[in-house]
Each structure stands twice: as C-alpha cells, then as structure tokens.
CSV table of C-alpha atoms and ligand atoms in Angstrom, one decimal:
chain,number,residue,atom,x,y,z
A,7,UNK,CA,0.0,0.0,0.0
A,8,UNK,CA,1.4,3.8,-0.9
A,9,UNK,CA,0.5,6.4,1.1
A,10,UNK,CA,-0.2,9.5,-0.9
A,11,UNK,CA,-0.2,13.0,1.3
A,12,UNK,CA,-2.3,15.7,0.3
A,13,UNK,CA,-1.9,19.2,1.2
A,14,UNK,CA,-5.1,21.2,0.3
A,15,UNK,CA,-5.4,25.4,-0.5
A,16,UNK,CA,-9.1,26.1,0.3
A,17,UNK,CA,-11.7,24.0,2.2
A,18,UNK,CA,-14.8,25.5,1.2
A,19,UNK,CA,-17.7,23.9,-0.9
A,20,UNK,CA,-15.1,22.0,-3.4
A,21,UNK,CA,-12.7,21.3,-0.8
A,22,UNK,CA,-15.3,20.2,2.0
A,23,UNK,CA,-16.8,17.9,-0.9
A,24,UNK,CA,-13.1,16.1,-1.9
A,25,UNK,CA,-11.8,15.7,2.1
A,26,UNK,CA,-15.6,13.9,2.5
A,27,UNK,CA,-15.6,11.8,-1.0
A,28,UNK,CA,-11.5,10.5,0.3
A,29,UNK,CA,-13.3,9.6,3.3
A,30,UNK,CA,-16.3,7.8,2.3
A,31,UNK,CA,-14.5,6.3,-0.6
A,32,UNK,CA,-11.0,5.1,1.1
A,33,UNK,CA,-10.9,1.6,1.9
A,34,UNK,CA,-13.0,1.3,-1.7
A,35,UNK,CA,-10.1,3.4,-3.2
A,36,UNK,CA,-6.5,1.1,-1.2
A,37,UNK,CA,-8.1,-1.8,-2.4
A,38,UNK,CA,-8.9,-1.1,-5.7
A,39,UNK,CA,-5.6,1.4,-6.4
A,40,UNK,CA,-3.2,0.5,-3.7
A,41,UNK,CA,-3.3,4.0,-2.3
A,42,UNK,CA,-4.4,5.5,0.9
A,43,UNK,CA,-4.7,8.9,1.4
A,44,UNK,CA,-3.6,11.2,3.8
A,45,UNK,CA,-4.8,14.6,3.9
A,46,UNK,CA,-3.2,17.9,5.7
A,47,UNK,CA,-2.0,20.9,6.3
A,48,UNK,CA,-5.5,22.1,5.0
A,49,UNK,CA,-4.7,26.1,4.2
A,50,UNK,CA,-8.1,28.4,4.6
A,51,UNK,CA,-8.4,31.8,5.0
A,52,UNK,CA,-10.0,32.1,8.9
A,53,UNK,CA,-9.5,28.9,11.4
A,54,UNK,CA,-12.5,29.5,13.6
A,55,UNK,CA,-15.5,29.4,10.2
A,56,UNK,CA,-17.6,26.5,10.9
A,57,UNK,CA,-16.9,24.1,8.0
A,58,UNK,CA,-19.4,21.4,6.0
A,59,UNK,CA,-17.8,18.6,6.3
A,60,UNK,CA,-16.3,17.2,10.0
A,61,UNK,CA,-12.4,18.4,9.2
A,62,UNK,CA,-10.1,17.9,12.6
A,63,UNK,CA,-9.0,21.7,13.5
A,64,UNK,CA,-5.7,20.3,13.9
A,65,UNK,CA,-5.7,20.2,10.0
A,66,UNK,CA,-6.2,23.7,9.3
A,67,UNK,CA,-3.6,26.4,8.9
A,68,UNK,CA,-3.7,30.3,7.5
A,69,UNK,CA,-0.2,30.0,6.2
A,70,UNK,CA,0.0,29.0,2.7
A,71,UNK,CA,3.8,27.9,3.5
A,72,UNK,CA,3.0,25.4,5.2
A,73,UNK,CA,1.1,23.4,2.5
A,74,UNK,CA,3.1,25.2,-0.6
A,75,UNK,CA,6.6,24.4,1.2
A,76,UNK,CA,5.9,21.5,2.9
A,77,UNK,CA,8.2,18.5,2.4
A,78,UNK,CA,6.1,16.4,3.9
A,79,UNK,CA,4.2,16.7,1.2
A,80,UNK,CA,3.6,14.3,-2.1
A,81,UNK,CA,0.6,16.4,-3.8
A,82,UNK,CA,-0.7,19.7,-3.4
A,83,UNK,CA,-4.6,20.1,-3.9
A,84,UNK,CA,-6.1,23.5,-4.7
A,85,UNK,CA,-9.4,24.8,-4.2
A,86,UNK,CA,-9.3,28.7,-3.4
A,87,UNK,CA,-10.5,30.1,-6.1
A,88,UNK,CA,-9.5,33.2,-8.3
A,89,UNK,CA,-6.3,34.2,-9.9
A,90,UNK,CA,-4.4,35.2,-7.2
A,91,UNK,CA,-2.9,34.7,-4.6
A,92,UNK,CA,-3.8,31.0,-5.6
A,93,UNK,CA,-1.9,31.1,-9.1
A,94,UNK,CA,0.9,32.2,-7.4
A,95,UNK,CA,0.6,29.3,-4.7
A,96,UNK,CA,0.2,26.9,-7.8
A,97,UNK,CA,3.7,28.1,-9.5
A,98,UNK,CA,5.3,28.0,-6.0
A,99,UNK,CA,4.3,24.3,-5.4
A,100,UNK,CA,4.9,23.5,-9.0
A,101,UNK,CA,8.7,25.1,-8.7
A,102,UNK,CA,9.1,22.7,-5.7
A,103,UNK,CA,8.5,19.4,-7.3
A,104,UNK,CA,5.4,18.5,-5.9
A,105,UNK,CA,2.4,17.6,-8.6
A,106,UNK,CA,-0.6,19.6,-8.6
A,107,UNK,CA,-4.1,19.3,-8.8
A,108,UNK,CA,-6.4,22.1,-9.6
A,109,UNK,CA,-10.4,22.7,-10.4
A,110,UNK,CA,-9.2,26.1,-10.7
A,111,UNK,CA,-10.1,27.1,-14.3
A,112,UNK,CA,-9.7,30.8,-13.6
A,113,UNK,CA,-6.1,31.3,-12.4
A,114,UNK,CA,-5.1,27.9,-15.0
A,115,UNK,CA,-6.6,29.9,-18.2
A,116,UNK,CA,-5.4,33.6,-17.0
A,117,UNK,CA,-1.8,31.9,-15.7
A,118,UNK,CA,-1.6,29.4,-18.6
A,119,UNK,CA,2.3,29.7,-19.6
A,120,UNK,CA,3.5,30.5,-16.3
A,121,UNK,CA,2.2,27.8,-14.7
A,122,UNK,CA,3.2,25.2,-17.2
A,123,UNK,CA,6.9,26.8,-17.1
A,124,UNK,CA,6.9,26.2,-13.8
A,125,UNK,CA,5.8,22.2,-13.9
A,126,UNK,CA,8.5,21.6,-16.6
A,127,UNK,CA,10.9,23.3,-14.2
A,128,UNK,CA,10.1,21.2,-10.9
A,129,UNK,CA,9.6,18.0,-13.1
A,130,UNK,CA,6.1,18.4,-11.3
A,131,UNK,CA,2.7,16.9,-12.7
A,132,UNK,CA,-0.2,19.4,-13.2
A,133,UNK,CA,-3.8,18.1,-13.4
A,134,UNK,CA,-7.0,19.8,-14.1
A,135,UNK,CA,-9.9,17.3,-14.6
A,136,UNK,CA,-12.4,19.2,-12.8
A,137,UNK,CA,-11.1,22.5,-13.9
A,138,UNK,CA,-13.9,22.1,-16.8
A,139,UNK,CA,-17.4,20.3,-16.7
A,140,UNK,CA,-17.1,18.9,-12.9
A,141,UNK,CA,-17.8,15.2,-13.2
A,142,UNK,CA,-17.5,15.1,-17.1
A,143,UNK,CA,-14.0,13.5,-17.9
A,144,UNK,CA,-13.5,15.9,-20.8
A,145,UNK,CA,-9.8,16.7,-20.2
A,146,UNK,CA,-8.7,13.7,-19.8
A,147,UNK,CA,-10.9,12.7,-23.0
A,148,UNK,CA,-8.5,15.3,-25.0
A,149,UNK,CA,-5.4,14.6,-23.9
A,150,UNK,CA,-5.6,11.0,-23.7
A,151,UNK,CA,-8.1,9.6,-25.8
A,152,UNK,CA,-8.8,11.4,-28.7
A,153,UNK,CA,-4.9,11.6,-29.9
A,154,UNK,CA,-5.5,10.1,-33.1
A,155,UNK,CA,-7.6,13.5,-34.1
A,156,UNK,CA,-7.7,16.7,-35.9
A,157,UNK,CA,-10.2,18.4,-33.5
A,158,UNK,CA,-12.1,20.3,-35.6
A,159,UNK,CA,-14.2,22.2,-33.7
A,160,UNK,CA,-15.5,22.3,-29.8
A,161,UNK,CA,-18.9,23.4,-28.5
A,162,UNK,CA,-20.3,23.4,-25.3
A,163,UNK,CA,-22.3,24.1,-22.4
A,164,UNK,CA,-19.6,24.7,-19.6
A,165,UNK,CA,-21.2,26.7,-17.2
A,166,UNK,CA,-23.9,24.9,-14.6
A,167,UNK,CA,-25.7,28.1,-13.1
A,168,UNK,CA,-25.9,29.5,-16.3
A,169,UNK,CA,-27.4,26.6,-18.0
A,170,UNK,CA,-29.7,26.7,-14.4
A,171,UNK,CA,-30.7,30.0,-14.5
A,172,UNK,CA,-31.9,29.9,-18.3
A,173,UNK,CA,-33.5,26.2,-17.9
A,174,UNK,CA,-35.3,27.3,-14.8
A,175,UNK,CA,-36.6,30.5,-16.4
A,176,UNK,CA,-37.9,28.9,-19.7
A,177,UNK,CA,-39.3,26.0,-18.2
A,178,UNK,CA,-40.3,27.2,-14.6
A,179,UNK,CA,-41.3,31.1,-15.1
A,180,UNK,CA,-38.5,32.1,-12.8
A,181,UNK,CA,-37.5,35.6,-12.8
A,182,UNK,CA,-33.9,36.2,-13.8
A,183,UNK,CA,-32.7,36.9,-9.9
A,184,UNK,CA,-35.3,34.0,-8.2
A,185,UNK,CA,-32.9,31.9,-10.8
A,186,UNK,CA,-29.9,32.9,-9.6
A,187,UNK,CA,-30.5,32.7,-6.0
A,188,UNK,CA,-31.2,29.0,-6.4
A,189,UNK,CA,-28.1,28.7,-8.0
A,190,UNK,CA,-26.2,30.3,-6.0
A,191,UNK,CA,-28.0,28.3,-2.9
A,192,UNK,CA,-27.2,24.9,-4.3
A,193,UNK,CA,-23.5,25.7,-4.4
A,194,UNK,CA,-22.8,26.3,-8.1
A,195,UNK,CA,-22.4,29.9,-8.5
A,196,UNK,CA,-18.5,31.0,-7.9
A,197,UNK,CA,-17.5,33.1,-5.1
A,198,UNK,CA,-18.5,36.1,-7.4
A,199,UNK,CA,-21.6,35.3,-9.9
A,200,UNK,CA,-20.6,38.1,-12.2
A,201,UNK,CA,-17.7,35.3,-13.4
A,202,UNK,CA,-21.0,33.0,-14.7
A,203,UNK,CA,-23.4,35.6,-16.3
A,204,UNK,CA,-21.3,37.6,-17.5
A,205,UNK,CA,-19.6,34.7,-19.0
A,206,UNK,CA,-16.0,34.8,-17.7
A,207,UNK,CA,-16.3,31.7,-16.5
A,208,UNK,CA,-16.9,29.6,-19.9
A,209,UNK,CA,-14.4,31.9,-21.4
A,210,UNK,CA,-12.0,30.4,-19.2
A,211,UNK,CA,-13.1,26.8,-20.0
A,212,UNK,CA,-13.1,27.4,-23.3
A,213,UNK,CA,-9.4,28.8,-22.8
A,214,UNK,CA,-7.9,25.2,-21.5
A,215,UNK,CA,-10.4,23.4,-23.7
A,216,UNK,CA,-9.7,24.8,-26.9
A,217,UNK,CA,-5.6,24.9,-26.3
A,218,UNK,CA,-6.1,21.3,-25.1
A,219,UNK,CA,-8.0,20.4,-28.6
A,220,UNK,CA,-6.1,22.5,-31.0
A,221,UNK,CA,-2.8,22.2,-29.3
A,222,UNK,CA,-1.7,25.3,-29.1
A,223,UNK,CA,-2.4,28.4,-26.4
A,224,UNK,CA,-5.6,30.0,-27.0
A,225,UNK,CA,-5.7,32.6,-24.4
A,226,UNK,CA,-8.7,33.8,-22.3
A,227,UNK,CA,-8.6,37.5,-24.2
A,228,UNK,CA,-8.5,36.4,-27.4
A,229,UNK,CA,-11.8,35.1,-26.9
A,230,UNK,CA,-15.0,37.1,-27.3
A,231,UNK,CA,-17.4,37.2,-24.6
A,232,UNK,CA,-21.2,37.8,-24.3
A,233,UNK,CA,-22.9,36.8,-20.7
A,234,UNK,CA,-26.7,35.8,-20.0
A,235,UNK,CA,-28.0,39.2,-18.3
A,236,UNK,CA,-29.4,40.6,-21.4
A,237,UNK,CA,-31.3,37.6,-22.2
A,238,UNK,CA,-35.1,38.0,-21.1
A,239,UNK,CA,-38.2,36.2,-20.5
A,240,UNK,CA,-39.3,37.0,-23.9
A,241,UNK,CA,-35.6,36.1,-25.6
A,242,UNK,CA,-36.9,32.8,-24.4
A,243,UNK,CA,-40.1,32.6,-25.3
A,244,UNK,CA,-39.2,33.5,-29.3
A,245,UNK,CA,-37.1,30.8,-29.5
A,246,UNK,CA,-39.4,28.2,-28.0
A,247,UNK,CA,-41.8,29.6,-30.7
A,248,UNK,CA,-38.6,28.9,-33.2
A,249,UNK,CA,-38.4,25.7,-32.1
A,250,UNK,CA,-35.4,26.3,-30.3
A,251,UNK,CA,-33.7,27.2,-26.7
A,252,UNK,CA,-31.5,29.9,-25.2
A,253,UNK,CA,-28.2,28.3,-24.5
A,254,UNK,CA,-25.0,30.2,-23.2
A,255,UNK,CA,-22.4,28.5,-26.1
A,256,UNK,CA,-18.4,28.1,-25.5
A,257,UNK,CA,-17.3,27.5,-28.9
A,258,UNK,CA,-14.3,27.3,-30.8
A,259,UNK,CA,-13.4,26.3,-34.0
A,260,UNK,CA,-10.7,26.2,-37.0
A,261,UNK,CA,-11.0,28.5,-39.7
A,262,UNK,CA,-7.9,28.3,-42.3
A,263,UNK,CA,-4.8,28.7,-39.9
A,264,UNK,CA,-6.7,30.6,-37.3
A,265,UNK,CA,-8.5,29.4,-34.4
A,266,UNK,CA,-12.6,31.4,-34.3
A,267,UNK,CA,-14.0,31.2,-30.2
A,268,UNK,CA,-16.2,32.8,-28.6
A,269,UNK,CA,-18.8,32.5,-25.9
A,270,UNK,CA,-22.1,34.2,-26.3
A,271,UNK,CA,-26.3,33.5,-26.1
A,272,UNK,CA,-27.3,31.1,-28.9
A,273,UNK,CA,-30.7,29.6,-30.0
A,274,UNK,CA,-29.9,26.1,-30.3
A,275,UNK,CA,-32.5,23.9,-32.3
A,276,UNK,CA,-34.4,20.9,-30.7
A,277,UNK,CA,-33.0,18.8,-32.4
A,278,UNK,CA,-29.8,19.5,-31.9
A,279,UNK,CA,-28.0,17.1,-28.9
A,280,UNK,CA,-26.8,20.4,-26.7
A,281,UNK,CA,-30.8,21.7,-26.7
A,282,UNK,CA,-31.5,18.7,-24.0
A,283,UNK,CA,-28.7,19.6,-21.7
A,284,UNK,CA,-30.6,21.1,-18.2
A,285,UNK,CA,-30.1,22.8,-15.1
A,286,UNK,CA,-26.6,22.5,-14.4
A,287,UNK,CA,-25.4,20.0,-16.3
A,288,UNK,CA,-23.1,20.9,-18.7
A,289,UNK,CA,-22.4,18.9,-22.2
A,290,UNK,CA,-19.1,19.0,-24.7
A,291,UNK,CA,-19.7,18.3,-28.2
A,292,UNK,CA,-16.5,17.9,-30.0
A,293,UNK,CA,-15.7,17.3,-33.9
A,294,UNK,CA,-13.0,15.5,-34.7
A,295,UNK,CA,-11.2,14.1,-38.1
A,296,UNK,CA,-11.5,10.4,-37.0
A,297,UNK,CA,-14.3,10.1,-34.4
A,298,UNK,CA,-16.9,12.6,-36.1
A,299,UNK,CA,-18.8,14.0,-33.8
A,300,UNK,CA,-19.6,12.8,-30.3
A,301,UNK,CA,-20.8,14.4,-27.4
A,302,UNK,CA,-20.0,13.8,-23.1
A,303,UNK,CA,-22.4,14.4,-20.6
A,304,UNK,CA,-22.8,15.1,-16.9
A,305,UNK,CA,-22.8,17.2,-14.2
A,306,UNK,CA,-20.7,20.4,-14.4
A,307,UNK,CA,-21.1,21.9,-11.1
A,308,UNK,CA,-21.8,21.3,-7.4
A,309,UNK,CA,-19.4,19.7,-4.8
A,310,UNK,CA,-19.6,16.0,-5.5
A,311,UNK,CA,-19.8,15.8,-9.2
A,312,UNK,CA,-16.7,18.1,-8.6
A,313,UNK,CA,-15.1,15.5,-6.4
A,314,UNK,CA,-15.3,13.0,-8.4
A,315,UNK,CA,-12.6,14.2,-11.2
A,316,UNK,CA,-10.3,15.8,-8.1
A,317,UNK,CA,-10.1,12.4,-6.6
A,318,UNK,CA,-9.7,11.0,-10.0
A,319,UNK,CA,-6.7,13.3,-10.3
A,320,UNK,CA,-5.1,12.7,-6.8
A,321,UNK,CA,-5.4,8.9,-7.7
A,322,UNK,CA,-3.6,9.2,-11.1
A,323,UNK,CA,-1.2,11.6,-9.2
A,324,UNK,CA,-0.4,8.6,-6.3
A,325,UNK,CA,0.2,6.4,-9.7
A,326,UNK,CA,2.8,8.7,-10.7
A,327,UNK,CA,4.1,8.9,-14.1
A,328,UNK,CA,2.4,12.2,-15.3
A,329,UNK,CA,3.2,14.2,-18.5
A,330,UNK,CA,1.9,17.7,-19.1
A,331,UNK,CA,0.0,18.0,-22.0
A,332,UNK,CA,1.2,19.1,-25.9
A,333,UNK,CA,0.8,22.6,-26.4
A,334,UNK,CA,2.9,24.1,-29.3
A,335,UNK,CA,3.4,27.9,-28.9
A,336,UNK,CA,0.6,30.8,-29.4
A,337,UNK,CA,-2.7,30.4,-31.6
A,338,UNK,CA,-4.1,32.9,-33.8
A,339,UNK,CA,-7.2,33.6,-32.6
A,340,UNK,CA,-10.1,35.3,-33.6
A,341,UNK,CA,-13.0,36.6,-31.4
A,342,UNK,CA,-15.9,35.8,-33.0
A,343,UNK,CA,-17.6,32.9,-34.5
A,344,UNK,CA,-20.3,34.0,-37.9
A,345,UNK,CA,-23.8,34.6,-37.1
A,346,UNK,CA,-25.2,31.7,-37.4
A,347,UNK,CA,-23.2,30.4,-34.5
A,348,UNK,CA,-23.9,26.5,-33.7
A,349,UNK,CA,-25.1,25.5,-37.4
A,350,UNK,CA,-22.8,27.3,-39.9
A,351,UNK,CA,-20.2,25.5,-41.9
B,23,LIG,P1,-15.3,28.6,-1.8
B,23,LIG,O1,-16.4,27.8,-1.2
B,23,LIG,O2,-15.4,30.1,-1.8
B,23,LIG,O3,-14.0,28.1,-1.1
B,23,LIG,C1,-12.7,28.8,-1.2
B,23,LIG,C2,-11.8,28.3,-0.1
B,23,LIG,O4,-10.5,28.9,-0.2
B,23,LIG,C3,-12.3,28.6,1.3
B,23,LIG,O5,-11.9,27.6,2.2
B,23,LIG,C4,-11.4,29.9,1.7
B,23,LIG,O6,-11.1,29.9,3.1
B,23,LIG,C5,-10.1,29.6,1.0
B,23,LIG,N1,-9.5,30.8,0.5
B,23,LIG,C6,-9.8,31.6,-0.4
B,23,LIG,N2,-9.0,32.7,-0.5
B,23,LIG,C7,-8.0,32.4,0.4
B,23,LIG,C8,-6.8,33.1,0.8
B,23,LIG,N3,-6.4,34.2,0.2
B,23,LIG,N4,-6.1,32.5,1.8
B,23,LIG,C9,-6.4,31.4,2.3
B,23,LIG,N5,-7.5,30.7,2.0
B,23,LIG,C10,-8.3,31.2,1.1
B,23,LIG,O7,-15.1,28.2,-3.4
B,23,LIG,P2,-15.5,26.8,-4.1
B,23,LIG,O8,-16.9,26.9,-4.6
B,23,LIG,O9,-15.1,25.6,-3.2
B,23,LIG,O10,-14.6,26.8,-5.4
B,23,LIG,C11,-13.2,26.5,-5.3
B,23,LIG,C12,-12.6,26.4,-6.7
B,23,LIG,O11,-13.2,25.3,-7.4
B,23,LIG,C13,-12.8,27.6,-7.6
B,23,LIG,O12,-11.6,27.8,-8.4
B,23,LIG,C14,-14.0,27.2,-8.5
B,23,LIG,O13,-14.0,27.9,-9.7
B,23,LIG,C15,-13.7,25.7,-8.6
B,23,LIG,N6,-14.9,24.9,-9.0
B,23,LIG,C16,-16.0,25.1,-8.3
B,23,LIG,C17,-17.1,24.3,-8.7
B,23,LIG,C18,-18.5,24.5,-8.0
B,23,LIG,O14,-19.5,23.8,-8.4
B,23,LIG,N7,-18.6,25.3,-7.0
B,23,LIG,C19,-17.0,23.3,-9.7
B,23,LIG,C20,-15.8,23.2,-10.3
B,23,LIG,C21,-14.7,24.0,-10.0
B,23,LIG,P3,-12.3,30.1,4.2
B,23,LIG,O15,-13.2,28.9,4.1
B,23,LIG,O16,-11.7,30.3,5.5
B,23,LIG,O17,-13.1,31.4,3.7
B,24,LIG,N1,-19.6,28.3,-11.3
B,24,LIG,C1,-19.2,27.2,-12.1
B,24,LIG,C2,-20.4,26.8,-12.9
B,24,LIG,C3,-18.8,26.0,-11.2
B,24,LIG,O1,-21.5,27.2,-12.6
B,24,LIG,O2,-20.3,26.0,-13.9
B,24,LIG,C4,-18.3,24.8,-12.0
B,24,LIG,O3,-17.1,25.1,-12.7
C-alpha cells in the first residue's frame, strides 16, 4: 500500500466535498488502487469558520507555506479560487516538485504559460480534470483519448448556473434573480456570480479546452465574450416559438490557420443534442477528423460531481508517471464565430 499526502489550498464547498468523498470512498479506493490517502495541512483563510464537512481543527492552517513548502508533502490540492494569490501558490508548489491538482479554471486559463513553465521546471505533474465540466472526464478525453484526431471544432455548455438560470426561467417562469438565487444556494455559482453571467467563466473553460484540442495556447482575451443578463423572458419565449432554446455556447473552431472562439447566447434547435442539456449539467460536443462527432455528458457543477474528477486526479497523481500536455506555442485567434453560431459551416 502507498500512502499518498495531500496538502489542500481552500476548504470550502469544493474542498469540504473532496476531504468527504477521500473519506467515504477510502478503503474502496486502497483496495482497488493500492493508495491511501492522507490529507493535511488544509490552508483556509480564517481557522474559527464553521466548515461542511467534519475536518479535525488540527488540519487547518492560514499560512499558505505550510502546505506550498511542505516536504512532507507528495501532492498539493487547490481549491481557493480566483487568480491570485492562488496562481501564485500553484507556481510555488509547482517550482518545488510537488504535482498539482487544480479545479481552478480561472487562475489555469489567465496563468496558462506561467504555470506550465513552472511544472517543466520542478519536473512536477499538473492536473486539471475538474477544472472544466465537474464530473464530465473531458480533459482527460482530449489529452488522452482522442490523440488520433484533428479536433475540428469544440462546442459546449460549460457553465452549470448558467445553463440553471436559463432552464429554470424557460421551463419554470422564474424571474432572472429568483434563478440565480437558487443557483447560488445549491453551491454552483462561484464566489462572485458576475464570473458565470457575465460569462468569464466559460471563457475560461473554453481557454484550457480549446488549447487542449487545438494544441496550441488559445488565451482567455483572445476570446470574445457575451454573458446571460441581457437575455429575457421573452428572448426565451421566441425561440421556444422557433423551435429552439436559449443556450450560453463556448465555442471554438478552425478557420484556415486561425482558431474562431467565442462565448455568447445562442438559440440552439431541438433537435440538436446540446438543446436537452438542463439545469446544471453541462455537455461538450466535439468534432473530430477520425471520431466525427460525439458528445460527453454530466454534471458540471456542485461539490460531489466536482469531487469525483479531483479524486480521479489525486489517484492518477499517487500512480505517478504524469506528462503535461502538448501545447505548441501561441494560436491565432479570432474573437468571434459567424452569425449563425452553432449551425454554420
Ligand atoms: P469557496 O467555497 O469560496 O472556497 C474557497 C476556499 O478557499 C475557502 O476555504 C477559503 O477559506 C479559501 N481561501 C480563499 N482565498 C484564500 C486566501 N487568500 N487565503 C487562504 N484561504 C483562502 O469556493 P468553491 O466553490 O469551493 O470553489 C473553489 C474552486 O473550485 C474555484 O476555483 C472554483 O472555480 C472551482 N470549482 C467550483 C465548482 C463549483 O461547483 N462550486 C465546480 C468546479 C470547480 P475560508 O473557508 O476560511 O473562507
Ligand atoms: N460556477 C461554475 C459553474 C462552477 O456554474 O459552472 C463549475 O465550474
């Protein structure tokens, strides 16, 4: 049996969610995997907060030196949130040879360069699983299934409390805020909404998705950005009447040498796959030269769906063995997709 130790940055709905699913799921986990888990220092930012799940005080610290600098340490787990301080943390950790795992997607899209630079110099491993689509094993279905590939293009729903909100307004009645209160009450929202409606978020997952597919760096501001607050009731109701639904879309695609992405509003048609995908579940549809299209499934947000790729990640990072995935220098991108968004050629 291996013991792997953990350090964690952040405990709160993510982290709370992972320290409970290594729990619940350990002696499951040493006998399948050989590995048991050992989790600590936990870094959070005030001690005395009352926590979800039942984490020994002993655990927690408010020094981010004792997890990022700790030799005691085989894998560093972060869950703060944000670009900084916790991209900083990242590189730190990174720099000192320990692998890390992230569900970051903000300070990994905005950070991008740095914080590969910094793996390849600590010979560390870097993984990201639920970084995009919580539960959905999309990452590691680009870099380690779909090799064979051209990706031709990448569309998605990425974002859970926006795919809430608009679900529970066209098929509820819900007023735009009643919508986003639930949201934010069932623990999908992030720390500051303004990153899902206004679509910051997505444009982050599209970031990592779409350097992931197209193998090279497509950068967060490159991509153009429209969020869900000017959408309305009526917005809604035309497109029903159209035979279609509001969708926020994350899209990117080639065009000649140049790489089109953007993340705006669509009407998506029935009977299209992405027009089913509900409340916060989020879907990635993905064209590719040898598998055509195909789409995965699941759900994108919320702390155990979110737990389930972290611990996927800590267990591939007890295996050991990691390599950071193939990204060949800067795309060109362009920050827009033509108007007739999901369907054009
Ligand atoms: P959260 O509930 O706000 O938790 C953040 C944690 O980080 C808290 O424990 C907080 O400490 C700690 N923290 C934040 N800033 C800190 C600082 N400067 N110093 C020390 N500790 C600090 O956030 P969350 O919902 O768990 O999200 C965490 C990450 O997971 C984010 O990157 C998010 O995008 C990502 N994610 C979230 C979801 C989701 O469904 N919510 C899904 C996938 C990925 P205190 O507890 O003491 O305040
Ligand atoms: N706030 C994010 C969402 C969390 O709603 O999709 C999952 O990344």
């Amino acid at each position: 049996m291996k013991t792997v130790r953990v350090g964690f940055l952040g405990c709160g709905n993510i982290g709370c969610g992972v320290y409970g699913v290594l729990k619940e799921q350990a002696d499951r986990i040493a006998q399948d995997e050989g590995l048991r888990f050992e989790v600590g220092p936990i870094l959070v930012r005030d001690k005395a907060k009352k926590r979800k799940s039942d984490i020994p005080s002993a655990l927690l610290t408010e020094r981010p030196e004792d997890v990022t600098d700790n030799p005691d340490i085989d894998v560093v787990a972060e869950f703060m949130g944000g670009v900084e301080p916790a991209a900083s943390l990242i590189i730190r950790a990174l720099r000192g040879g320990r692998t890390v795992v992230t569900a970051n997607k903000a300070a990994l899209a905005t950070r991008w360069n740095d914080i590969l630079a910094a793996a390849k110099e600590g010979g560390a491993g870097l993984l990201f699983e639920a970084s995009v689509g919580g539960a959905i094993p999309v990452i590691r279905s680009l870099t380690d299934s779909l090799q064979a590939n051209e990706i031709r293009s990448i569309s998605g729903i990425v974002n859970g409390t926006t795919n809430y909100i608009l679900t529970r307004m066209a098929d509820a009645g819900l007023s735009y805020a009643q919508a986003l209160q639930e949201a934010q009450q069932l623990g999908y929202a992030e720390p500051d909404p303004a990153a899902d409606v206004e679509g910051y978020d997505p444009v982050y997952k599209l970031s990592i998705l779409a350097t992931l597919a197209f193998r090279q760096h497509v950068p967060p501001e490159a991509i153009a950005r429209e969020g869900i607050t000017a959408v309305t009731a009526s917005d809604i109701a035309a497109a029903r009447e159209a035979g279609c639904a509001v969708k926020l879309l994350a899209t990117a695609k080639r065009a000649g040498g140049r790489i089109l992405a953007a993340v705006r509003p669509e009407r998506v048609p029935v009977s299209h796959p992405l027009c089913g995908v509900k409340d916060a579940f989020n879907a990635v549809f993905i064209d590719g030269s040898a598998c055509g299209e195909m789409m995965l499934y699941g759900r994108g947000a919320g702390d155990r769906p979110t737990a389930s790729a972290v611990v996927s990640d800590l267990i591939r990072a007890g295996h050991g063995g990691l390599r950071l995935p193939p990204v060949h220098g800067e795309a060109e991108v362009c920050g827009g997709l033509p108007a007739d968004g999901i369907d054009d050629e």
